[in-house]
Short mmCIF file of C-alpha atoms in Angstrom, two decimals:
data_model
loop_
_atom_site.label_atom_id
_atom_site.label_comp_id
_atom_site.label_asym_id
_atom_site.label_seq_id
_atom_site.Cartn_x
_atom_site.Cartn_y
_atom_site.Cartn_z
CA MET D 1 -15.71 14.90 -27.62
CA THR D 2 -15.71 15.66 -23.90
CA PRO D 3 -12.70 17.82 -22.85
CA PRO D 4 -10.30 16.36 -20.28
CA THR D 5 -10.85 17.38 -16.62
CA THR D 6 -8.07 19.59 -15.48
CA GLN D 7 -6.38 19.63 -12.25
CA SER D 8 -8.04 22.83 -11.20
CA GLN D 9 -11.28 21.30 -11.80
CA LEU D 10 -10.66 18.76 -9.22
CA GLY D 11 -11.13 21.24 -6.16
CA PHE D 12 -14.46 19.70 -5.31
CA ALA D 13 -12.49 16.50 -4.15
CA ALA D 14 -10.98 18.37 -1.18
CA THR D 15 -14.55 19.86 -0.26
CA TRP D 16 -15.77 16.22 -0.29
CA ALA D 17 -12.91 15.04 1.89
CA GLU D 18 -13.49 17.82 4.30
CA ARG D 19 -17.34 17.20 4.45
CA ALA D 20 -16.65 13.44 4.88
CA ALA D 21 -14.38 13.88 7.70
CA ALA D 22 -16.92 16.20 9.48
CA ARG D 23 -19.67 13.60 8.94
CA ALA D 24 -17.62 10.85 10.25
CA ARG D 25 -16.73 12.77 13.38
CA ASP D 26 -20.58 13.31 13.86
CA ALA D 27 -21.03 9.50 13.41
CA ARG D 28 -18.25 9.07 15.99
CA GLU D 29 -15.96 7.19 13.56
CA GLY D 30 -12.82 5.56 15.35
CA ALA D 31 -10.16 7.95 15.84
CA TRP D 32 -7.64 5.78 14.10
CA ALA D 33 -9.90 5.48 11.14
CA SER D 34 -10.32 9.27 10.84
CA GLU D 35 -6.50 9.60 10.91
CA ARG D 36 -6.48 7.20 8.06
CA ARG D 37 -9.04 9.28 6.28
CA ARG D 38 -7.08 12.64 6.72
CA ALA D 39 -4.01 10.78 5.29
CA ALA D 40 -5.88 9.56 2.27
CA ALA D 41 -7.08 13.21 1.63
CA GLY D 42 -3.57 14.25 1.54
CA THR D 43 -2.72 11.54 -0.98
CA LEU D 44 -5.71 12.51 -3.02
CA ALA D 45 -4.60 15.95 -3.33
CA THR D 46 -1.26 14.85 -5.00
CA LEU D 47 -2.80 12.74 -7.46
CA LYS D 48 -4.35 13.24 -10.96
CA LEU D 49 -7.11 11.58 -12.81
CA PRO D 50 -5.87 8.48 -14.74
CA LYS D 51 -5.06 9.34 -18.25
CA ARG D 52 -5.93 7.53 -21.45
CA ASP D 53 -2.39 6.78 -22.21
CA GLU D 54 -1.96 4.56 -19.15
CA GLU D 55 -2.16 1.01 -20.07
CA LEU D 56 -5.09 0.20 -17.57
CA TRP D 57 -7.08 3.22 -18.89
CA ARG D 58 -6.24 3.07 -22.56
CA ARG D 59 -9.65 1.34 -23.40
CA THR D 60 -11.96 2.91 -20.79
CA ASP D 61 -13.07 6.54 -21.03
CA PHE D 62 -14.60 8.06 -17.89
CA ALA D 63 -14.46 11.65 -19.35
CA SER D 64 -18.18 12.10 -19.04
CA LEU D 65 -18.24 10.98 -15.50
CA GLU D 66 -15.25 13.52 -14.52
CA GLN D 67 -17.07 16.25 -16.07
CA ALA D 68 -20.15 15.29 -14.03
CA LEU D 69 -18.54 14.63 -10.72
CA PRO D 70 -18.68 18.18 -9.31
CA THR D 71 -22.52 18.18 -9.40
CA LEU D 72 -22.95 14.85 -7.80
CA ASP D 73 -23.72 14.51 -3.99
CA PRO D 74 -22.12 11.82 -1.84
CA PHE D 75 -23.70 13.53 1.19
CA LYS D 76 -27.32 13.06 0.33
CA GLU D 77 -29.68 12.59 3.50
CA VAL D 78 -31.32 9.25 3.33
CA PRO D 79 -33.92 7.90 5.88
CA LEU D 80 -32.93 4.82 7.82
CA ALA D 81 -35.14 1.68 7.33
CA ARG D 82 -37.19 0.75 10.43
CA ASN D 83 -37.04 -2.82 9.13
CA ILE D 84 -36.69 -4.99 5.98
CA ASP D 85 -40.15 -3.76 4.72
CA ASP D 86 -38.85 -0.29 4.31
CA LEU D 87 -36.20 -1.38 1.74
CA PRO D 88 -36.77 -0.73 -1.94
CA ALA D 89 -38.79 -3.18 -3.78
CA ALA D 90 -35.85 -4.44 -5.95
CA VAL D 91 -33.87 -5.26 -2.86
CA LEU D 92 -36.82 -7.11 -1.34
CA ALA D 93 -37.17 -9.10 -4.57
CA ARG D 94 -33.55 -10.23 -4.24
CA ILE D 95 -34.23 -11.50 -0.67
CA ALA D 96 -37.89 -12.88 -1.12
CA GLY D 97 -38.26 -15.87 0.92
CA GLU D 98 -35.02 -15.98 2.80
CA ALA D 99 -35.34 -12.61 4.70
CA GLY D 100 -35.54 -14.37 8.04
CA ASN D 101 -32.59 -16.67 7.39
CA ILE D 102 -29.70 -14.24 6.51
CA ALA D 103 -27.62 -11.36 7.91
CA LEU D 104 -28.08 -8.26 6.02
CA VAL D 105 -26.27 -4.84 5.58
CA VAL D 106 -27.96 -2.51 3.25
CA GLN D 107 -26.51 0.86 1.97
CA ARG D 108 -28.62 3.58 0.12
CA ASP D 109 -26.52 6.04 -1.66
CA GLY D 110 -23.87 7.12 1.00
CA ALA D 111 -25.41 5.68 4.10
CA THR D 112 -26.07 2.35 5.69
CA VAL D 113 -29.85 2.33 6.24
CA LEU D 114 -30.19 -1.10 7.87
CA GLU D 115 -27.94 -3.76 9.54
CA GLN D 116 -29.45 -7.11 10.51
CA THR D 117 -27.59 -9.94 12.01
CA HIS D 118 -28.97 -13.32 12.92
CA PRO D 119 -29.27 -15.02 16.29
CA ALA D 120 -27.57 -18.14 14.94
CA LEU D 121 -24.57 -16.09 13.73
CA VAL D 122 -24.56 -14.08 17.03
CA LYS D 123 -24.27 -17.53 18.74
CA GLN D 124 -21.29 -18.55 16.75
CA GLY D 125 -19.50 -15.33 17.20
CA VAL D 126 -19.81 -14.06 13.80
CA THR D 127 -19.91 -10.30 13.45
CA VAL D 128 -21.87 -8.71 10.80
CA CYS D 129 -22.18 -4.84 10.87
CA SER D 130 -21.60 -1.64 8.79
CA PHE D 131 -17.93 -0.54 8.49
CA ASP D 132 -18.57 2.57 10.07
CA ARG D 133 -19.72 0.77 13.10
CA ALA D 134 -16.93 -1.50 13.03
CA THR D 135 -14.30 1.29 13.12
CA ARG D 136 -15.70 2.20 16.73
CA GLU D 137 -16.30 -1.41 17.94
CA HIS D 138 -13.76 -3.66 16.28
CA GLU D 139 -10.64 -1.60 16.12
CA GLY D 140 -8.49 -4.56 17.02
CA LEU D 141 -9.64 -6.56 13.97
CA LEU D 142 -9.63 -3.67 11.36
CA LYS D 143 -6.72 -1.27 12.22
CA ALA D 144 -3.80 -3.64 11.01
CA ARG D 145 -5.72 -4.75 7.96
CA PHE D 146 -7.54 -1.67 6.64
CA GLY D 147 -5.60 -0.36 3.60
CA SER D 148 -2.97 -3.19 3.92
CA LEU D 149 -4.13 -4.73 0.52
CA LEU D 150 -5.81 -1.73 -1.05
CA HIS D 151 -3.52 1.28 -0.96
CA ASP D 152 -4.51 4.88 -1.28
CA ASP D 153 -2.15 5.82 -3.92
CA TYR D 154 -3.19 3.02 -6.31
CA ASP D 155 -4.87 5.74 -8.42
CA TRP D 156 -7.12 8.78 -7.92
CA TYR D 157 -10.40 6.98 -7.44
CA ALA D 158 -8.90 4.67 -4.89
CA ALA D 159 -7.64 7.59 -3.02
CA LEU D 160 -10.92 9.39 -3.32
CA ASN D 161 -12.81 6.21 -1.85
CA ALA D 162 -10.25 6.06 1.04
CA ALA D 163 -10.87 9.92 1.81
CA VAL D 164 -14.62 9.97 1.32
CA HIS D 165 -15.85 6.41 2.04
CA SER D 166 -19.12 5.95 3.83
CA GLY D 167 -20.99 2.78 4.60
CA GLY D 168 -19.85 -0.63 3.43
CA ALA D 169 -19.87 -3.67 5.62
CA PHE D 170 -17.55 -5.67 8.02
CA VAL D 171 -17.84 -9.45 8.40
CA HIS D 172 -15.63 -11.52 10.63
CA VAL D 173 -15.79 -15.22 11.40
CA PRO D 174 -13.74 -16.57 14.25
CA LYS D 175 -11.28 -19.45 14.14
CA GLY D 176 -13.01 -22.64 13.28
CA VAL D 177 -16.40 -21.46 12.80
CA LYS D 178 -18.54 -22.55 9.85
CA ALA D 179 -21.20 -19.74 9.58
CA ALA D 180 -24.57 -21.23 9.75
CA LEU D 181 -26.18 -18.74 7.24
CA PRO D 182 -24.98 -16.61 4.35
CA VAL D 183 -24.45 -12.70 4.53
CA ARG D 184 -26.16 -10.50 1.92
CA LEU D 185 -24.68 -7.03 1.31
CA PHE D 186 -26.65 -4.46 -0.82
CA GLN D 187 -25.55 -1.25 -2.52
CA TRP D 188 -28.66 0.94 -3.79
CA LEU D 189 -28.48 4.08 -5.67
CA SER D 190 -31.56 6.01 -5.48
CA GLY D 191 -31.23 8.08 -8.88
CA ALA D 192 -29.46 10.78 -10.64
CA GLY D 193 -26.71 12.59 -8.87
CA SER D 194 -26.45 9.74 -6.29
CA VAL D 195 -23.08 8.55 -5.05
CA SER D 196 -22.03 5.45 -2.99
CA MET D 197 -18.54 5.09 -1.76
CA PRO D 198 -18.56 1.92 0.47
CA ARG D 199 -15.40 0.41 2.06
CA SER D 200 -15.96 -3.27 3.14
CA LEU D 201 -13.62 -5.67 4.83
CA VAL D 202 -14.14 -9.39 5.41
CA VAL D 203 -11.92 -11.61 7.73
CA VAL D 204 -12.21 -15.31 7.80
CA GLU D 205 -10.09 -16.69 10.36
CA GLU D 206 -8.29 -20.12 10.44
CA GLY D 207 -10.39 -23.12 9.51
CA ALA D 208 -13.71 -21.03 9.11
CA GLU D 209 -16.18 -20.78 6.33
CA ILE D 210 -18.87 -18.21 5.09
CA THR D 211 -20.51 -17.29 2.02
CA VAL D 212 -20.98 -13.41 1.26
CA ILE D 213 -23.08 -12.09 -1.69
CA GLU D 214 -23.05 -8.44 -2.53
CA ASP D 215 -25.79 -7.02 -4.83
CA MET D 216 -25.52 -3.51 -6.61
CA LEU D 217 -28.93 -2.22 -7.86
CA SER D 218 -30.43 1.09 -8.55
CA GLU D 219 -33.36 3.18 -9.52
CA PRO D 220 -33.62 3.93 -13.26
CA GLY D 221 -32.92 7.38 -14.20
CA GLU D 222 -31.28 9.66 -16.71
CA GLY D 223 -28.72 11.85 -14.93
CA THR D 224 -25.29 10.43 -13.94
CA ALA D 225 -24.76 8.39 -10.81
CA PHE D 226 -21.42 7.10 -9.36
CA HIS D 227 -20.27 3.98 -7.41
CA CYS D 228 -16.77 4.14 -6.10
CA GLY D 229 -16.01 0.88 -3.96
CA GLY D 230 -13.23 -0.71 -2.11
CA THR D 231 -13.04 -4.14 -0.57
CA GLU D 232 -10.42 -6.04 1.27
CA VAL D 233 -10.71 -9.80 2.04
CA PHE D 234 -8.56 -11.98 4.36
CA VAL D 235 -8.92 -15.74 4.40
CA GLY D 236 -6.93 -17.41 6.98
CA ALA D 237 -5.26 -20.75 7.03
CA ASN D 238 -7.45 -23.70 6.04
CA ALA D 239 -10.43 -21.21 5.91
CA LYS D 240 -12.86 -20.97 2.95
CA LEU D 241 -14.72 -18.05 1.56
CA THR D 242 -17.38 -17.79 -1.16
CA PHE D 243 -17.72 -14.26 -2.22
CA ALA D 244 -20.09 -13.13 -5.13
CA THR D 245 -20.30 -9.66 -6.41
CA LEU D 246 -23.53 -9.22 -8.55
CA GLN D 247 -23.54 -5.79 -10.55
CA ASP D 248 -27.00 -4.94 -11.90
CA TRP D 249 -26.97 -0.84 -11.88
CA GLY D 250 -29.27 1.16 -14.00
CA ARG D 251 -28.05 2.48 -17.19
CA ASN D 252 -27.05 5.89 -15.88
CA VAL D 253 -24.33 4.45 -13.28
CA TYR D 254 -20.64 4.61 -13.64
CA HIS D 255 -19.14 1.94 -11.65
CA TYR D 256 -15.40 2.01 -10.21
CA SER D 257 -14.23 -0.79 -7.68
CA ASN D 258 -11.15 -2.39 -6.25
CA SER D 259 -11.16 -5.74 -4.60
CA ARG D 260 -8.29 -7.35 -2.97
CA ALA D 261 -8.08 -10.67 -1.31
CA GLU D 262 -5.24 -12.26 0.46
CA LEU D 263 -5.06 -16.05 1.19
CA GLY D 264 -3.21 -17.87 3.85
CA ARG D 265 -1.97 -21.46 4.14
CA ASP D 266 -4.21 -23.94 2.44
CA ALA D 267 -7.11 -21.28 2.13
CA GLU D 268 -9.66 -21.43 -0.53
CA LEU D 269 -11.41 -18.59 -2.19
CA GLN D 270 -14.48 -18.84 -4.43
CA TRP D 271 -14.84 -15.57 -6.11
CA ILE D 272 -17.78 -14.89 -8.53
CA GLN D 273 -17.92 -11.54 -10.46
CA VAL D 274 -20.97 -10.87 -12.49
CA MET D 275 -21.56 -7.57 -14.63
CA VAL D 276 -24.83 -6.96 -16.29
CA GLY D 277 -25.83 -3.29 -15.46
CA GLY D 278 -24.44 0.20 -15.57
CA ARG D 279 -23.24 2.63 -18.24
CA SER D 280 -19.63 2.11 -17.96
CA THR D 281 -17.70 -0.28 -15.36
CA LYS D 282 -14.02 -0.38 -14.37
CA ALA D 283 -13.37 -3.13 -11.84
CA ASN D 284 -10.16 -4.27 -10.50
CA GLY D 285 -9.60 -7.74 -8.76
CA TRP D 286 -6.41 -8.93 -7.11
CA PHE D 287 -5.79 -12.21 -5.38
CA ASN D 288 -2.63 -12.79 -3.27
CA MET D 289 -1.86 -16.39 -2.56
CA ASN D 290 0.37 -15.58 0.38
CA GLY D 291 0.41 -18.98 2.08
CA GLN D 292 1.47 -22.54 0.73
CA GLY D 293 -1.22 -24.39 -0.76
CA ALA D 294 -3.70 -21.59 -1.16
CA ARG D 295 -6.33 -22.02 -3.91
CA ALA D 296 -8.24 -19.15 -5.61
CA TYR D 297 -11.11 -19.99 -8.16
CA VAL D 298 -12.24 -16.69 -9.93
CA HIS D 299 -15.41 -17.05 -12.17
CA GLY D 300 -17.42 -14.37 -13.69
CA PHE D 301 -19.33 -13.04 -16.64
CA MET D 302 -20.34 -9.75 -18.36
CA PHE D 303 -23.38 -9.38 -20.41
CA GLY D 304 -23.71 -6.05 -22.35
CA ASP D 305 -26.22 -4.57 -24.71
CA GLN D 306 -26.72 -1.33 -26.33
CA ARG D 307 -23.78 0.93 -25.55
CA GLN D 308 -22.62 -0.66 -22.25
CA HIS D 309 -18.86 -0.89 -21.47
CA PHE D 310 -17.35 -3.46 -18.99
CA HIS D 311 -13.60 -3.52 -18.09
CA LEU D 312 -12.38 -6.07 -15.75
CA HIS D 313 -8.76 -6.27 -14.72
CA THR D 314 -7.62 -9.23 -12.71
CA LEU D 315 -4.23 -10.12 -11.06
CA GLN D 316 -3.42 -13.63 -9.80
CA ARG D 317 -0.35 -13.14 -7.42
CA HIS D 318 1.43 -16.45 -6.46
CA LEU D 319 3.85 -15.53 -3.72
CA GLN D 320 4.36 -18.94 -2.18
CA PRO D 321 4.87 -22.52 -3.34
CA ASN D 322 2.23 -25.03 -4.35
CA CYS D 323 -0.55 -22.49 -4.89
CA THR D 324 -3.36 -22.95 -7.39
CA SER D 325 -5.57 -20.27 -9.19
CA ASP D 326 -8.05 -21.01 -11.71
CA LEU D 327 -9.70 -18.09 -13.50
CA LEU D 328 -12.62 -18.16 -16.26
CA ILE D 329 -14.39 -14.96 -17.36
CA LYS D 330 -16.97 -15.09 -19.90
CA GLY D 331 -18.46 -12.15 -21.94
CA CYS D 332 -21.39 -11.98 -24.10
CA LEU D 333 -22.22 -8.76 -26.05
CA LYS D 334 -24.88 -7.45 -28.32
CA ASP D 335 -25.71 -4.22 -30.13
CA LYS D 336 -22.85 -1.88 -29.79
CA ALA D 337 -21.61 -3.06 -26.31
CA ARG D 338 -17.91 -3.69 -25.32
CA SER D 339 -16.05 -5.49 -23.04
CA VAL D 340 -12.27 -5.30 -21.97
CA TYR D 341 -10.72 -8.09 -20.09
CA GLN D 342 -7.03 -7.64 -18.93
CA GLY D 343 -5.71 -10.34 -16.80
CA LEU D 344 -2.10 -11.20 -15.46
CA ILE D 345 -0.69 -14.24 -13.81
CA GLN D 346 2.26 -13.23 -11.56
CA VAL D 347 4.68 -15.91 -10.12
CA ALA D 348 7.22 -14.89 -7.50
CA GLU D 349 10.80 -16.34 -7.62
CA ASP D 350 10.10 -18.78 -4.73
CA ALA D 351 6.61 -19.70 -5.77
CA GLN D 352 7.61 -23.16 -7.19
CA ARG D 353 5.07 -25.65 -8.23
CA THR D 354 2.49 -22.94 -9.06
CA ASP D 355 -0.44 -24.09 -10.99
CA ALA D 356 -2.29 -21.20 -12.64
CA TYR D 357 -4.88 -21.07 -15.30
CA GLN D 358 -6.58 -17.92 -17.00
CA ALA D 359 -9.22 -18.06 -19.72
CA ASN D 360 -11.57 -15.38 -21.12
CA ARG D 361 -14.41 -16.66 -23.48
CA ASN D 362 -16.35 -14.06 -25.52
CA LEU D 363 -19.51 -14.61 -27.51
CA LEU D 364 -20.78 -11.74 -29.96
CA LEU D 365 -24.25 -11.30 -30.88
CA SER D 366 -23.60 -8.43 -33.14
CA ASP D 367 -21.26 -7.46 -35.83
CA GLN D 368 -21.00 -3.98 -34.00
CA ALA D 369 -20.19 -5.41 -30.61
CA ARG D 370 -16.59 -5.65 -29.63
CA ALA D 371 -14.52 -7.62 -27.09
CA ASP D 372 -10.83 -7.00 -26.07
CA SER D 373 -9.07 -9.73 -24.39
CA ILE D 374 -5.52 -9.28 -23.00
CA PRO D 375 -4.28 -12.21 -20.85
CA GLY D 376 -0.74 -12.27 -19.76
CA LEU D 377 2.02 -14.15 -17.64
CA GLU D 378 4.83 -12.85 -15.61
CA ILE D 379 6.72 -15.85 -14.30
CA LEU D 380 10.12 -15.67 -12.14
CA ALA D 381 9.89 -19.42 -11.05
CA ASN D 382 11.10 -22.39 -13.03
CA ASP D 383 8.81 -25.22 -11.84
CA VAL D 384 5.29 -24.02 -12.67
CA ARG D 385 2.25 -24.94 -14.83
CA CYS D 386 0.90 -21.65 -16.18
CA THR D 387 -1.57 -21.44 -19.18
CA HIS D 388 -3.81 -18.70 -20.43
CA GLY D 389 -6.24 -18.29 -23.45
CA ALA D 390 -8.85 -16.24 -25.07
CA THR D 391 -11.72 -16.66 -27.66
CA ILE D 392 -13.93 -14.44 -29.41
CA GLY D 393 -16.67 -15.65 -31.61
CA TYR D 394 -20.25 -15.69 -32.73
CA ILE D 395 -23.07 -18.29 -32.29
CA GLU D 396 -22.62 -21.11 -34.59
CA PRO D 397 -25.45 -21.03 -37.23
CA GLU D 398 -25.66 -24.87 -36.96
CA HIS D 399 -26.47 -24.62 -33.31
CA LEU D 400 -29.08 -22.06 -34.00
CA TYR D 401 -30.47 -24.10 -36.90
CA TYR D 402 -30.64 -27.15 -34.76
CA LEU D 403 -32.84 -25.73 -32.17
CA MET D 404 -35.13 -23.77 -34.54
CA ALA D 405 -35.58 -26.84 -36.50
CA ARG D 406 -37.18 -28.42 -33.37
CA GLY D 407 -39.65 -25.68 -33.03
CA LEU D 408 -38.06 -22.98 -30.98
CA PRO D 409 -38.34 -19.46 -32.05
CA GLU D 410 -35.06 -17.69 -32.85
CA THR D 411 -35.05 -15.54 -29.77
CA GLU D 412 -35.62 -18.64 -27.47
CA ALA D 413 -33.06 -20.60 -29.30
CA GLN D 414 -30.53 -17.83 -28.82
CA ARG D 415 -31.32 -17.50 -25.23
CA LEU D 416 -30.77 -21.28 -24.61
CA ILE D 417 -27.34 -20.97 -26.18
CA VAL D 418 -26.32 -17.91 -24.41
CA GLU D 419 -27.59 -19.33 -20.97
CA ALA D 420 -25.67 -22.62 -21.65
CA PHE D 421 -22.50 -20.37 -22.35
CA PHE D 422 -22.95 -18.71 -18.87
CA GLU D 423 -24.03 -21.94 -17.04
CA PRO D 424 -20.62 -22.87 -15.58
CA VAL D 425 -20.44 -19.59 -13.85
CA LEU D 426 -24.19 -19.56 -12.92
CA ASP D 427 -23.70 -22.92 -11.32
CA ARG D 428 -21.00 -21.59 -8.89
CA ILE D 429 -23.40 -19.02 -7.45
CA PRO D 430 -24.50 -20.62 -4.07
CA ILE D 431 -28.13 -19.43 -3.73
CA GLU D 432 -30.60 -20.75 -6.24
CA ALA D 433 -32.70 -17.50 -6.15
CA VAL D 434 -29.85 -15.58 -7.20
CA ARG D 435 -29.15 -17.73 -10.11
CA ASP D 436 -32.84 -17.60 -11.26
CA GLN D 437 -32.79 -13.77 -11.08
CA LEU D 438 -29.62 -13.59 -13.27
CA ARG D 439 -31.13 -16.07 -15.92
CA GLY D 440 -34.08 -13.62 -15.84
CA GLU D 441 -31.79 -10.78 -16.70
CA ILE D 442 -30.12 -12.91 -19.43
CA ALA D 443 -33.43 -13.53 -20.83
CA ARG D 444 -34.45 -9.93 -20.72
CA LYS D 445 -31.27 -8.76 -22.53
CA ILE D 446 -31.64 -11.22 -25.31
CA GLY D 447 -35.28 -9.72 -25.79
#
């Protein structure tokens, strides 16, 4: 058993924060952002690593990562990409056929290596750039929002991101603009010892619309790599955002992330969360319906094999009347993989006529796989409709027999059943090529 990391062993974090501040000065980070970074470093110094007796960490063990952290390098020098052709092959495969029709921000390890907008979006006034650049050029849009949803003191890892962050993206859609093209964000880890700590912020003004898709990919490797991300999203009145996060790391990557979204009056958010890669994943998603009539539709799936571990925590926060949230998370596990889903619907006292739903469905392909499902309700209003449910089961032998009796090999029959299980989530991903890539990953995992 790996011994727990002591507070004295966390001294490297202060060094990381100092080096990050120095690098930010060299990159001419906005002065206001540097001040926030220093404040976060102070917060980080007061916090301890999460303990296993805390409810949100009871079922996820990052002890091996904690022991490896001092050996990792968040400041690895990486070359900039001159153009799209310089990007890793895995990234190029994800944008094949559409490279000329998207805006693009690519991060490799701890640095943004490519920023590409599109004339059609520029004409509309849509901003797509690295977060680092945005701190200098878009202070008025960032300063009041950055950190307003994701607080530094949420936990040690959140404070680490706030103090050491580098890269990430900024997307802004002006009032009434329906973005002509989607935005693609990529996180790429280049091997053992690599670290990425992006901070991203998306602002969709009143009546605007956009689609943003974030891919997380890495080179295969044996040694530990680490992603520690933070994303804040603001959807204005009558605006619509589709945001998909597709996590497909190599098996050596530990993943920690916080996503926070705030919805204004009659705003709509389509949030898609997919987790198929990595060694161990801890992801938190909060959705604040802070305007009457706001609607949040949260869908996702986890597919684990071998000893992969996925832990997703969601919070549907109904803060105003007449809001809707609909959440469906599906999990499929084989071998000795494990998933944990913890979800809470929270309804404030004044949030009357709330309509909220939360479901977690799990399909096990092995007797040694395990899924934990912990849905919950916290309701202070009295005129609401809130329901939640969870299921855990195996493939029905009759279904498998039916397909095999019609000539399909067992593996192919199993693949069709699993793909059909995930189809309601796949259908919500707005780009066909991405759906096809995920179907390929499902087929590969089934073997």
